[in-house]
């Protein structure tokens, strides 16, 4: 796999996690599940920022990827607690786990 296709896979994973986090927040509000909301909002923010720096080829993308992987794992862990009761939590958990795995591949890079 080329470096650019590897970056594209990470961008897609960030996009998917961003969408899943936003959907989970909406579901949490409807379901009255306040425990997930804060981490989902944090995760959506770092996924959006990471996909932006990856898309523009920032030399700092590795730093963003490291933080994104960390926050995605925390979000996945929180959503895992509710995944059996709420489909949006299960989908968010899976998307965040994929995003963390993709971001881990780039966490030490300093340029594209």
PDB file of N, CA and C in Angstrom, residues 1-101:
ATOM      1  N   UNK A   1       0.856  -1.178   0.000  1.00  0.00           N
ATOM      2  CA  UNK A   1       0.000   0.000   0.000  1.00  0.00           C
ATOM      3  C   UNK A   1       0.896   1.235   0.000  1.00  0.00           C
ATOM      4  N   UNK A   2       0.592   2.176  -0.874  1.00  0.00           N
ATOM      5  CA  UNK A   2       1.396   3.391  -0.943  1.00  0.00           C
ATOM      6  C   UNK A   2       1.099   4.290   0.248  1.00  0.00           C
ATOM      7  N   UNK A   3       2.029   5.217   0.496  1.00  0.00           N
ATOM      8  CA  UNK A   3       1.859   6.142   1.610  1.00  0.00           C
ATOM      9  C   UNK A   3       0.585   6.962   1.449  1.00  0.00           C
ATOM     10  N   UNK A   4       0.298   7.412   0.217  1.00  0.00           N
ATOM     11  CA  UNK A   4      -0.886   8.239   0.002  1.00  0.00           C
ATOM     12  C   UNK A   4      -2.175   7.444   0.214  1.00  0.00           C
ATOM     13  N   UNK A   5      -2.226   6.189  -0.244  1.00  0.00           N
ATOM     14  CA  UNK A   5      -3.443   5.399  -0.016  1.00  0.00           C
ATOM     15  C   UNK A   5      -3.593   5.091   1.469  1.00  0.00           C
ATOM     16  N   UNK A   6      -2.461   4.950   2.156  1.00  0.00           N
ATOM     17  CA  UNK A   6      -2.479   4.753   3.597  1.00  0.00           C
ATOM     18  C   UNK A   6      -3.073   5.980   4.289  1.00  0.00           C
ATOM     19  N   UNK A   7      -2.686   7.167   3.830  1.00  0.00           N
ATOM     20  CA  UNK A   7      -3.229   8.418   4.371  1.00  0.00           C
ATOM     21  C   UNK A   7      -4.723   8.502   4.054  1.00  0.00           C
ATOM     22  N   UNK A   8      -5.111   8.109   2.852  1.00  0.00           N
ATOM     23  CA  UNK A   8      -6.533   8.156   2.474  1.00  0.00           C
ATOM     24  C   UNK A   8      -7.358   7.231   3.366  1.00  0.00           C
ATOM     25  N   UNK A   9      -6.817   6.083   3.724  1.00  0.00           N
ATOM     26  CA  UNK A   9      -7.527   5.166   4.628  1.00  0.00           C
ATOM     27  C   UNK A   9      -7.711   5.819   5.997  1.00  0.00           C
ATOM     28  N   UNK A  10      -6.725   6.556   6.447  1.00  0.00           N
ATOM     29  CA  UNK A  10      -6.821   7.244   7.739  1.00  0.00           C
ATOM     30  C   UNK A  10      -7.849   8.377   7.659  1.00  0.00           C
ATOM     31  N   UNK A  11      -7.843   9.105   6.552  1.00  0.00           N
ATOM     32  CA  UNK A  11      -8.828  10.176   6.359  1.00  0.00           C
ATOM     33  C   UNK A  11     -10.242   9.589   6.389  1.00  0.00           C
ATOM     34  N   UNK A  12     -10.453   8.489   5.678  1.00  0.00           N
ATOM     35  CA  UNK A  12     -11.779   7.841   5.671  1.00  0.00           C
ATOM     36  C   UNK A  12     -12.170   7.386   7.071  1.00  0.00           C
ATOM     37  N   UNK A  13     -11.230   6.824   7.810  1.00  0.00           N
ATOM     38  CA  UNK A  13     -11.523   6.358   9.178  1.00  0.00           C
ATOM     39  C   UNK A  13     -11.897   7.541  10.072  1.00  0.00           C
ATOM     40  N   UNK A  14     -11.209   8.673   9.918  1.00  0.00           N
ATOM     41  CA  UNK A  14     -11.544   9.872  10.697  1.00  0.00           C
ATOM     42  C   UNK A  14     -12.937  10.382  10.337  1.00  0.00           C
ATOM     43  N   UNK A  15     -13.253  10.355   9.033  1.00  0.00           N
ATOM     44  CA  UNK A  15     -14.586  10.788   8.604  1.00  0.00           C
ATOM     45  C   UNK A  15     -15.668   9.891   9.190  1.00  0.00           C
ATOM     46  N   UNK A  16     -15.439   8.587   9.154  1.00  0.00           N
ATOM     47  CA  UNK A  16     -16.422   7.638   9.682  1.00  0.00           C
ATOM     48  C   UNK A  16     -16.592   7.811  11.193  1.00  0.00           C
ATOM     49  N   UNK A  17     -15.496   7.990  11.901  1.00  0.00           N
ATOM     50  CA  UNK A  17     -15.584   8.173  13.351  1.00  0.00           C
ATOM     51  C   UNK A  17     -16.274   9.495  13.684  1.00  0.00           C
ATOM     52  N   UNK A  18     -15.979  10.527  12.935  1.00  0.00           N
ATOM     53  CA  UNK A  18     -16.638  11.823  13.141  1.00  0.00           C
ATOM     54  C   UNK A  18     -18.146  11.679  12.987  1.00  0.00           C
ATOM     55  N   UNK A  19     -18.581  11.050  11.904  1.00  0.00           N
ATOM     56  CA  UNK A  19     -20.026  10.836  11.683  1.00  0.00           C
ATOM     57  C   UNK A  19     -20.633   9.975  12.788  1.00  0.00           C
ATOM     58  N   UNK A  20     -19.933   8.920  13.173  1.00  0.00           N
ATOM     59  CA  UNK A  20     -20.455   8.023  14.215  1.00  0.00           C
ATOM     60  C   UNK A  20     -20.572   8.749  15.556  1.00  0.00           C
ATOM     61  N   UNK A  21     -19.595   9.582  15.880  1.00  0.00           N
ATOM     62  CA  UNK A  21     -19.647  10.338  17.132  1.00  0.00           C
ATOM     63  C   UNK A  21     -20.807  11.330  17.124  1.00  0.00           C
ATOM     64  N   UNK A  22     -21.009  11.998  16.010  1.00  0.00           N
ATOM     65  CA  UNK A  22     -22.117  12.939  15.913  1.00  0.00           C
ATOM     66  C   UNK A  22     -23.461  12.215  16.036  1.00  0.00           C
ATOM     67  N   UNK A  23     -23.574  11.066  15.390  1.00  0.00           N
ATOM     68  CA  UNK A  23     -24.809  10.284  15.487  1.00  0.00           C
ATOM     69  C   UNK A  23     -25.011   9.765  16.906  1.00  0.00           C
ATOM     70  N   UNK A  24     -23.924   9.406  17.562  1.00  0.00           N
ATOM     71  CA  UNK A  24     -24.028   8.899  18.930  1.00  0.00           C
ATOM     72  C   UNK A  24     -24.486  10.011  19.870  1.00  0.00           C
ATOM     73  N   UNK A  25     -23.969  11.216  19.689  1.00  0.00           N
ATOM     74  CA  UNK A  25     -24.417  12.347  20.508  1.00  0.00           C
ATOM     75  C   UNK A  25     -25.917  12.545  20.332  1.00  0.00           C
ATOM     76  N   UNK A  26     -26.374  12.540  19.093  1.00  0.00           N
ATOM     77  CA  UNK A  26     -27.808  12.716  18.833  1.00  0.00           C
ATOM     78  C   UNK A  26     -28.624  11.601  19.489  1.00  0.00           C
ATOM     79  N   UNK A  27     -28.151  10.373  19.380  1.00  0.00           N
ATOM     80  CA  UNK A  27     -28.832   9.250  20.015  1.00  0.00           C
ATOM     81  C   UNK A  27     -28.813   9.343  21.520  1.00  0.00           C
ATOM     82  N   UNK A  28     -27.673   9.763  22.058  1.00  0.00           N
ATOM     83  CA  UNK A  28     -27.556   9.915  23.517  1.00  0.00           C
ATOM     84  C   UNK A  28     -28.532  10.963  24.036  1.00  0.00           C
ATOM     85  N   UNK A  29     -28.692  12.042  23.303  1.00  0.00           N
ATOM     86  CA  UNK A  29     -29.638  13.087  23.710  1.00  0.00           C
ATOM     87  C   UNK A  29     -31.056  12.526  23.699  1.00  0.00           C
ATOM     88  N   UNK A  30     -31.411  11.808  22.639  1.00  0.00           N
ATOM     89  CA  UNK A  30     -32.750  11.205  22.552  1.00  0.00           C
ATOM     90  C   UNK A  30     -32.976  10.180  23.652  1.00  0.00           C
ATOM     91  N   UNK A  31     -31.929   9.392  23.953  1.00  0.00           N
ATOM     92  CA  UNK A  31     -32.061   8.306  24.929  1.00  0.00           C
ATOM     93  C   UNK A  31     -31.838   8.751  26.371  1.00  0.00           C
ATOM     94  N   UNK A  32     -31.424   9.994  26.560  1.00  0.00           N
ATOM     95  CA  UNK A  32     -31.134  10.474  27.911  1.00  0.00           C
ATOM     96  C   UNK A  32     -29.868   9.877  28.493  1.00  0.00           C
ATOM     97  N   UNK A  33     -28.923   9.503  27.638  1.00  0.00           N
ATOM     98  CA  UNK A  33     -27.668   8.884  28.066  1.00  0.00           C
ATOM     99  C   UNK A  33     -26.567   9.939  28.057  1.00  0.00           C
ATOM    100  N   UNK A  34     -26.428  10.663  29.148  1.00  0.00           N
ATOM    101  CA  UNK A  34     -25.459  11.741  29.220  1.00  0.00           C
ATOM    102  C   UNK A  34     -24.021  11.297  29.378  1.00  0.00           C
ATOM    103  N   UNK A  35     -23.792  10.040  29.687  1.00  0.00           N
ATOM    104  CA  UNK A  35     -22.440   9.577  29.957  1.00  0.00           C
ATOM    105  C   UNK A  35     -21.536   9.609  28.730  1.00  0.00           C
ATOM    106  N   UNK A  36     -22.087   9.396  27.562  1.00  0.00           N
ATOM    107  CA  UNK A  36     -21.287   9.341  26.334  1.00  0.00           C
ATOM    108  C   UNK A  36     -21.086  10.710  25.686  1.00  0.00           C
ATOM    109  N   UNK A  37     -21.954  11.644  25.964  1.00  0.00           N
ATOM    110  CA  UNK A  37     -21.984  12.886  25.187  1.00  0.00           C
ATOM    111  C   UNK A  37     -20.653  13.624  25.204  1.00  0.00           C
ATOM    112  N   UNK A  38     -20.068  13.850  26.354  1.00  0.00           N
ATOM    113  CA  UNK A  38     -18.841  14.648  26.438  1.00  0.00           C
ATOM    114  C   UNK A  38     -17.694  14.024  25.650  1.00  0.00           C
ATOM    115  N   UNK A  39     -17.473  12.725  25.809  1.00  0.00           N
ATOM    116  CA  UNK A  39     -16.362  12.091  25.084  1.00  0.00           C
ATOM    117  C   UNK A  39     -16.656  12.045  23.590  1.00  0.00           C
ATOM    118  N   UNK A  40     -17.924  11.874  23.216  1.00  0.00           N
ATOM    119  CA  UNK A  40     -18.264  11.894  21.791  1.00  0.00           C
ATOM    120  C   UNK A  40     -17.988  13.257  21.172  1.00  0.00           C
ATOM    121  N   UNK A  41     -18.292  14.324  21.892  1.00  0.00           N
ATOM    122  CA  UNK A  41     -18.019  15.660  21.371  1.00  0.00           C
ATOM    123  C   UNK A  41     -16.512  15.885  21.236  1.00  0.00           C
ATOM    124  N   UNK A  42     -15.750  15.480  22.247  1.00  0.00           N
ATOM    125  CA  UNK A  42     -14.291  15.603  22.170  1.00  0.00           C
ATOM    126  C   UNK A  42     -13.740  14.801  20.998  1.00  0.00           C
ATOM    127  N   UNK A  43     -14.241  13.601  20.841  1.00  0.00           N
ATOM    128  CA  UNK A  43     -13.760  12.720  19.789  1.00  0.00           C
ATOM    129  C   UNK A  43     -14.113  13.285  18.410  1.00  0.00           C
ATOM    130  N   UNK A  44     -15.324  13.783  18.251  1.00  0.00           N
ATOM    131  CA  UNK A  44     -15.714  14.383  16.971  1.00  0.00           C
ATOM    132  C   UNK A  44     -14.797  15.550  16.631  1.00  0.00           C
ATOM    133  N   UNK A  45     -14.474  16.369  17.628  1.00  0.00           N
ATOM    134  CA  UNK A  45     -13.597  17.517  17.389  1.00  0.00           C
ATOM    135  C   UNK A  45     -12.201  17.092  16.943  1.00  0.00           C
ATOM    136  N   UNK A  46     -11.606  16.111  17.615  1.00  0.00           N
ATOM    137  CA  UNK A  46     -10.248  15.712  17.247  1.00  0.00           C
ATOM    138  C   UNK A  46     -10.255  14.950  15.920  1.00  0.00           C
ATOM    139  N   UNK A  47     -11.306  14.201  15.632  1.00  0.00           N
ATOM    140  CA  UNK A  47     -11.392  13.528  14.323  1.00  0.00           C
ATOM    141  C   UNK A  47     -11.472  14.562  13.199  1.00  0.00           C
ATOM    142  N   UNK A  48     -12.264  15.604  13.393  1.00  0.00           N
ATOM    143  CA  UNK A  48     -12.386  16.657  12.375  1.00  0.00           C
ATOM    144  C   UNK A  48     -11.049  17.368  12.180  1.00  0.00           C
ATOM    145  N   UNK A  49     -10.398  17.710  13.262  1.00  0.00           N
ATOM    146  CA  UNK A  49      -9.107  18.395  13.163  1.00  0.00           C
ATOM    147  C   UNK A  49      -8.068  17.497  12.489  1.00  0.00           C
ATOM    148  N   UNK A  50      -8.065  16.226  12.838  1.00  0.00           N
ATOM    149  CA  UNK A  50      -7.091  15.297  12.270  1.00  0.00           C
ATOM    150  C   UNK A  50      -7.324  15.097  10.785  1.00  0.00           C
ATOM    151  N   UNK A  51      -8.569  14.957  10.385  1.00  0.00           N
ATOM    152  CA  UNK A  51      -8.804  14.779   8.961  1.00  0.00           C
ATOM    153  C   UNK A  51      -8.441  16.040   8.195  1.00  0.00           C
ATOM    154  N   UNK A  52      -8.594  17.204   8.802  1.00  0.00           N
ATOM    155  CA  UNK A  52      -8.175  18.451   8.146  1.00  0.00           C
ATOM    156  C   UNK A  52      -6.665  18.504   7.955  1.00  0.00           C
ATOM    157  N   UNK A  53      -5.890  18.179   8.987  1.00  0.00           N
ATOM    158  CA  UNK A  53      -4.437  18.253   8.835  1.00  0.00           C
ATOM    159  C   UNK A  53      -3.915  17.166   7.901  1.00  0.00           C
ATOM    160  N   UNK A  54      -4.545  16.011   7.916  1.00  0.00           N
ATOM    161  CA  UNK A  54      -4.160  14.960   6.974  1.00  0.00           C
ATOM    162  C   UNK A  54      -4.461  15.389   5.537  1.00  0.00           C
ATOM    163  N   UNK A  55      -5.612  15.984   5.329  1.00  0.00           N
ATOM    164  CA  UNK A  55      -6.024  16.388   3.981  1.00  0.00           C
ATOM    165  C   UNK A  55      -5.108  17.456   3.395  1.00  0.00           C
ATOM    166  N   UNK A  56      -4.608  18.338   4.236  1.00  0.00           N
ATOM    167  CA  UNK A  56      -3.753  19.405   3.713  1.00  0.00           C
ATOM    168  C   UNK A  56      -2.267  19.071   3.797  1.00  0.00           C
ATOM    169  N   UNK A  57      -1.935  17.881   4.262  1.00  0.00           N
ATOM    170  CA  UNK A  57      -0.545  17.458   4.301  1.00  0.00           C
ATOM    171  C   UNK A  57       0.294  18.180   5.333  1.00  0.00           C
ATOM    172  N   UNK A  58      -0.293  18.500   6.450  1.00  0.00           N
ATOM    173  CA  UNK A  58       0.432  19.211   7.509  1.00  0.00           C
ATOM    174  C   UNK A  58       1.606  18.379   8.018  1.00  0.00           C
ATOM    175  N   UNK A  59       2.738  19.030   8.261  1.00  0.00           N
ATOM    176  CA  UNK A  59       3.868  18.292   8.833  1.00  0.00           C
ATOM    177  C   UNK A  59       3.600  17.866  10.279  1.00  0.00           C
ATOM    178  N   UNK A  60       2.539  18.362  10.868  1.00  0.00           N
ATOM    179  CA  UNK A  60       2.184  18.025  12.252  1.00  0.00           C
ATOM    180  C   UNK A  60       1.119  16.937  12.352  1.00  0.00           C
ATOM    181  N   UNK A  61       0.804  16.303  11.226  1.00  0.00           N
ATOM    182  CA  UNK A  61      -0.282  15.324  11.242  1.00  0.00           C
ATOM    183  C   UNK A  61      -0.027  14.172  12.207  1.00  0.00           C
ATOM    184  N   UNK A  62       1.223  13.809  12.416  1.00  0.00           N
ATOM    185  CA  UNK A  62       1.524  12.716  13.345  1.00  0.00           C
ATOM    186  C   UNK A  62       1.106  13.026  14.771  1.00  0.00           C
ATOM    187  N   UNK A  63       1.268  14.286  15.161  1.00  0.00           N
ATOM    188  CA  UNK A  63       0.849  14.697  16.506  1.00  0.00           C
ATOM    189  C   UNK A  63      -0.663  14.614  16.653  1.00  0.00           C
ATOM    190  N   UNK A  64      -1.375  15.067  15.625  1.00  0.00           N
ATOM    191  CA  UNK A  64      -2.837  14.985  15.641  1.00  0.00           C
ATOM    192  C   UNK A  64      -3.281  13.528  15.655  1.00  0.00           C
ATOM    193  N   UNK A  65      -2.634  12.691  14.845  1.00  0.00           N
ATOM    194  CA  UNK A  65      -2.999  11.273  14.800  1.00  0.00           C
ATOM    195  C   UNK A  65      -2.802  10.601  16.157  1.00  0.00           C
ATOM    196  N   UNK A  66      -1.725  10.959  16.848  1.00  0.00           N
ATOM    197  CA  UNK A  66      -1.482  10.365  18.168  1.00  0.00           C
ATOM    198  C   UNK A  66      -2.605  10.724  19.138  1.00  0.00           C
ATOM    199  N   UNK A  67      -2.988  12.000  19.158  1.00  0.00           N
ATOM    200  CA  UNK A  67      -4.066  12.417  20.051  1.00  0.00           C
ATOM    201  C   UNK A  67      -5.404  11.822  19.608  1.00  0.00           C
ATOM    202  N   UNK A  68      -5.632  11.778  18.311  1.00  0.00           N
ATOM    203  CA  UNK A  68      -6.890  11.215  17.800  1.00  0.00           C
ATOM    204  C   UNK A  68      -7.021   9.748  18.198  1.00  0.00           C
ATOM    205  N   UNK A  69      -5.950   8.986  18.054  1.00  0.00           N
ATOM    206  CA  UNK A  69      -5.991   7.565  18.434  1.00  0.00           C
ATOM    207  C   UNK A  69      -6.318   7.424  19.921  1.00  0.00           C
ATOM    208  N   UNK A  70      -5.697   8.263  20.737  1.00  0.00           N
ATOM    209  CA  UNK A  70      -5.926   8.220  22.188  1.00  0.00           C
ATOM    210  C   UNK A  70      -7.395   8.529  22.529  1.00  0.00           C
ATOM    211  N   UNK A  71      -7.921   9.605  21.961  1.00  0.00           N
ATOM    212  CA  UNK A  71      -9.301  10.002  22.271  1.00  0.00           C
ATOM    213  C   UNK A  71     -10.289   9.003  21.679  1.00  0.00           C
ATOM    214  N   UNK A  72      -9.998   8.479  20.496  1.00  0.00           N
ATOM    215  CA  UNK A  72     -10.886   7.464  19.907  1.00  0.00           C
ATOM    216  C   UNK A  72     -10.961   6.213  20.770  1.00  0.00           C
ATOM    217  N   UNK A  73      -9.822   5.813  21.339  1.00  0.00           N
ATOM    218  CA  UNK A  73      -9.859   4.638  22.236  1.00  0.00           C
ATOM    219  C   UNK A  73     -10.689   4.932  23.480  1.00  0.00           C
ATOM    220  N   UNK A  74     -10.577   6.134  24.021  1.00  0.00           N
ATOM    221  CA  UNK A  74     -11.376   6.500  25.197  1.00  0.00           C
ATOM    222  C   UNK A  74     -12.861   6.528  24.844  1.00  0.00           C
ATOM    223  N   UNK A  75     -13.188   7.039  23.675  1.00  0.00           N
ATOM    224  CA  UNK A  75     -14.586   7.090  23.239  1.00  0.00           C
ATOM    225  C   UNK A  75     -15.129   5.681  23.011  1.00  0.00           C
ATOM    226  N   UNK A  76     -14.343   4.847  22.364  1.00  0.00           N
ATOM    227  CA  UNK A  76     -14.765   3.460  22.126  1.00  0.00           C
ATOM    228  C   UNK A  76     -15.008   2.731  23.445  1.00  0.00           C
ATOM    229  N   UNK A  77     -14.155   2.978  24.422  1.00  0.00           N
ATOM    230  CA  UNK A  77     -14.319   2.317  25.729  1.00  0.00           C
ATOM    231  C   UNK A  77     -15.610   2.767  26.405  1.00  0.00           C
ATOM    232  N   UNK A  78     -15.915   4.048  26.323  1.00  0.00           N
ATOM    233  CA  UNK A  78     -17.160   4.544  26.927  1.00  0.00           C
ATOM    234  C   UNK A  78     -18.373   3.982  26.196  1.00  0.00           C
ATOM    235  N   UNK A  79     -18.330   4.017  24.864  1.00  0.00           N
ATOM    236  CA  UNK A  79     -19.465   3.507  24.094  1.00  0.00           C
ATOM    237  C   UNK A  79     -19.657   2.005  24.293  1.00  0.00           C
ATOM    238  N   UNK A  80     -18.573   1.284  24.538  1.00  0.00           N
ATOM    239  CA  UNK A  80     -18.670  -0.166  24.756  1.00  0.00           C
ATOM    240  C   UNK A  80     -19.558  -0.485  25.952  1.00  0.00           C
ATOM    241  N   UNK A  81     -19.586   0.415  26.929  1.00  0.00           N
ATOM    242  CA  UNK A  81     -20.416   0.210  28.116  1.00  0.00           C
ATOM    243  C   UNK A  81     -21.906   0.211  27.788  1.00  0.00           C
ATOM    244  N   UNK A  82     -22.274   0.832  26.680  1.00  0.00           N
ATOM    245  CA  UNK A  82     -23.690   0.994  26.322  1.00  0.00           C
ATOM    246  C   UNK A  82     -24.038   0.331  24.994  1.00  0.00           C
ATOM    247  N   UNK A  83     -23.063  -0.334  24.382  1.00  0.00           N
ATOM    248  CA  UNK A  83     -23.239  -0.877  23.036  1.00  0.00           C
ATOM    249  C   UNK A  83     -24.353  -1.924  22.947  1.00  0.00           C
ATOM    250  N   UNK A  84     -24.553  -2.684  24.012  1.00  0.00           N
ATOM    251  CA  UNK A  84     -25.602  -3.709  23.970  1.00  0.00           C
ATOM    252  C   UNK A  84     -27.003  -3.104  24.059  1.00  0.00           C
ATOM    253  N   UNK A  85     -27.092  -1.878  24.560  1.00  0.00           N
ATOM    254  CA  UNK A  85     -28.399  -1.229  24.717  1.00  0.00           C
ATOM    255  C   UNK A  85     -28.707  -0.221  23.606  1.00  0.00           C
ATOM    256  N   UNK A  86     -27.657   0.331  23.001  1.00  0.00           N
ATOM    257  CA  UNK A  86     -27.860   1.392  22.017  1.00  0.00           C
ATOM    258  C   UNK A  86     -27.034   1.103  20.765  1.00  0.00           C
ATOM    259  N   UNK A  87     -27.719   0.960  19.648  1.00  0.00           N
ATOM    260  CA  UNK A  87     -27.023   0.675  18.389  1.00  0.00           C
ATOM    261  C   UNK A  87     -26.026   1.780  18.043  1.00  0.00           C
ATOM    262  N   UNK A  88     -26.395   3.041  18.299  1.00  0.00           N
ATOM    263  CA  UNK A  88     -25.485   4.137  17.956  1.00  0.00           C
ATOM    264  C   UNK A  88     -24.187   4.043  18.744  1.00  0.00           C
ATOM    265  N   UNK A  89     -24.239   3.522  19.961  1.00  0.00           N
ATOM    266  CA  UNK A  89     -23.018   3.328  20.748  1.00  0.00           C
ATOM    267  C   UNK A  89     -22.176   2.200  20.160  1.00  0.00           C
ATOM    268  N   UNK A  90     -22.812   1.135  19.720  1.00  0.00           N
ATOM    269  CA  UNK A  90     -22.077   0.024  19.105  1.00  0.00           C
ATOM    270  C   UNK A  90     -21.399   0.476  17.817  1.00  0.00           C
ATOM    271  N   UNK A  91     -22.108   1.259  17.014  1.00  0.00           N
ATOM    272  CA  UNK A  91     -21.535   1.748  15.757  1.00  0.00           C
ATOM    273  C   UNK A  91     -20.403   2.735  16.022  1.00  0.00           C
ATOM    274  N   UNK A  92     -20.563   3.564  17.027  1.00  0.00           N
ATOM    275  CA  UNK A  92     -19.527   4.520  17.383  1.00  0.00           C
ATOM    276  C   UNK A  92     -18.289   3.790  17.918  1.00  0.00           C
ATOM    277  N   UNK A  93     -18.497   2.815  18.747  1.00  0.00           N
ATOM    278  CA  UNK A  93     -17.378   2.028  19.273  1.00  0.00           C
ATOM    279  C   UNK A  93     -16.562   1.441  18.123  1.00  0.00           C
ATOM    280  N   UNK A  94     -17.237   0.818  17.173  1.00  0.00           N
ATOM    281  CA  UNK A  94     -16.541   0.184  16.054  1.00  0.00           C
ATOM    282  C   UNK A  94     -15.799   1.209  15.201  1.00  0.00           C
ATOM    283  N   UNK A  95     -16.435   2.329  14.900  1.00  0.00           N
ATOM    284  CA  UNK A  95     -15.806   3.361  14.072  1.00  0.00           C
ATOM    285  C   UNK A  95     -14.597   3.963  14.782  1.00  0.00           C
ATOM    286  N   UNK A  96     -14.719   4.185  16.079  1.00  0.00           N
ATOM    287  CA  UNK A  96     -13.610   4.762  16.835  1.00  0.00           C
ATOM    288  C   UNK A  96     -12.445   3.784  16.962  1.00  0.00           C
ATOM    289  N   UNK A  97     -12.744   2.507  17.095  1.00  0.00           N
ATOM    290  CA  UNK A  97     -11.676   1.510  17.138  1.00  0.00           C
ATOM    291  C   UNK A  97     -10.923   1.465  15.806  1.00  0.00           C
ATOM    292  N   UNK A  98     -11.659   1.537  14.686  1.00  0.00           N
ATOM    293  CA  UNK A  98     -11.018   1.562  13.362  1.00  0.00           C
ATOM    294  C   UNK A  98     -10.167   2.822  13.200  1.00  0.00           C
ATOM    295  N   UNK A  99     -10.706   3.956  13.637  1.00  0.00           N
ATOM    296  CA  UNK A  99      -9.979   5.216  13.513  1.00  0.00           C
ATOM    297  C   UNK A  99      -8.700   5.186  14.351  1.00  0.00           C
ATOM    298  N   UNK A 100      -8.785   4.689  15.557  1.00  0.00           N
ATOM    299  CA  UNK A 100      -7.595   4.596  16.415  1.00  0.00           C
ATOM    300  C   UNK A 100      -6.525   3.728  15.747  1.00  0.00           C
ATOM    301  N   UNK A 101      -6.936   2.626  15.155  1.00  0.00           N
ATOM    302  CA  UNK A 101      -5.982   1.731  14.487  1.00  0.00           C
ATOM    303  C   UNK A 101      -5.318   2.416  13.297  1.00  0.00           C
TER     304      UNK A 101
END
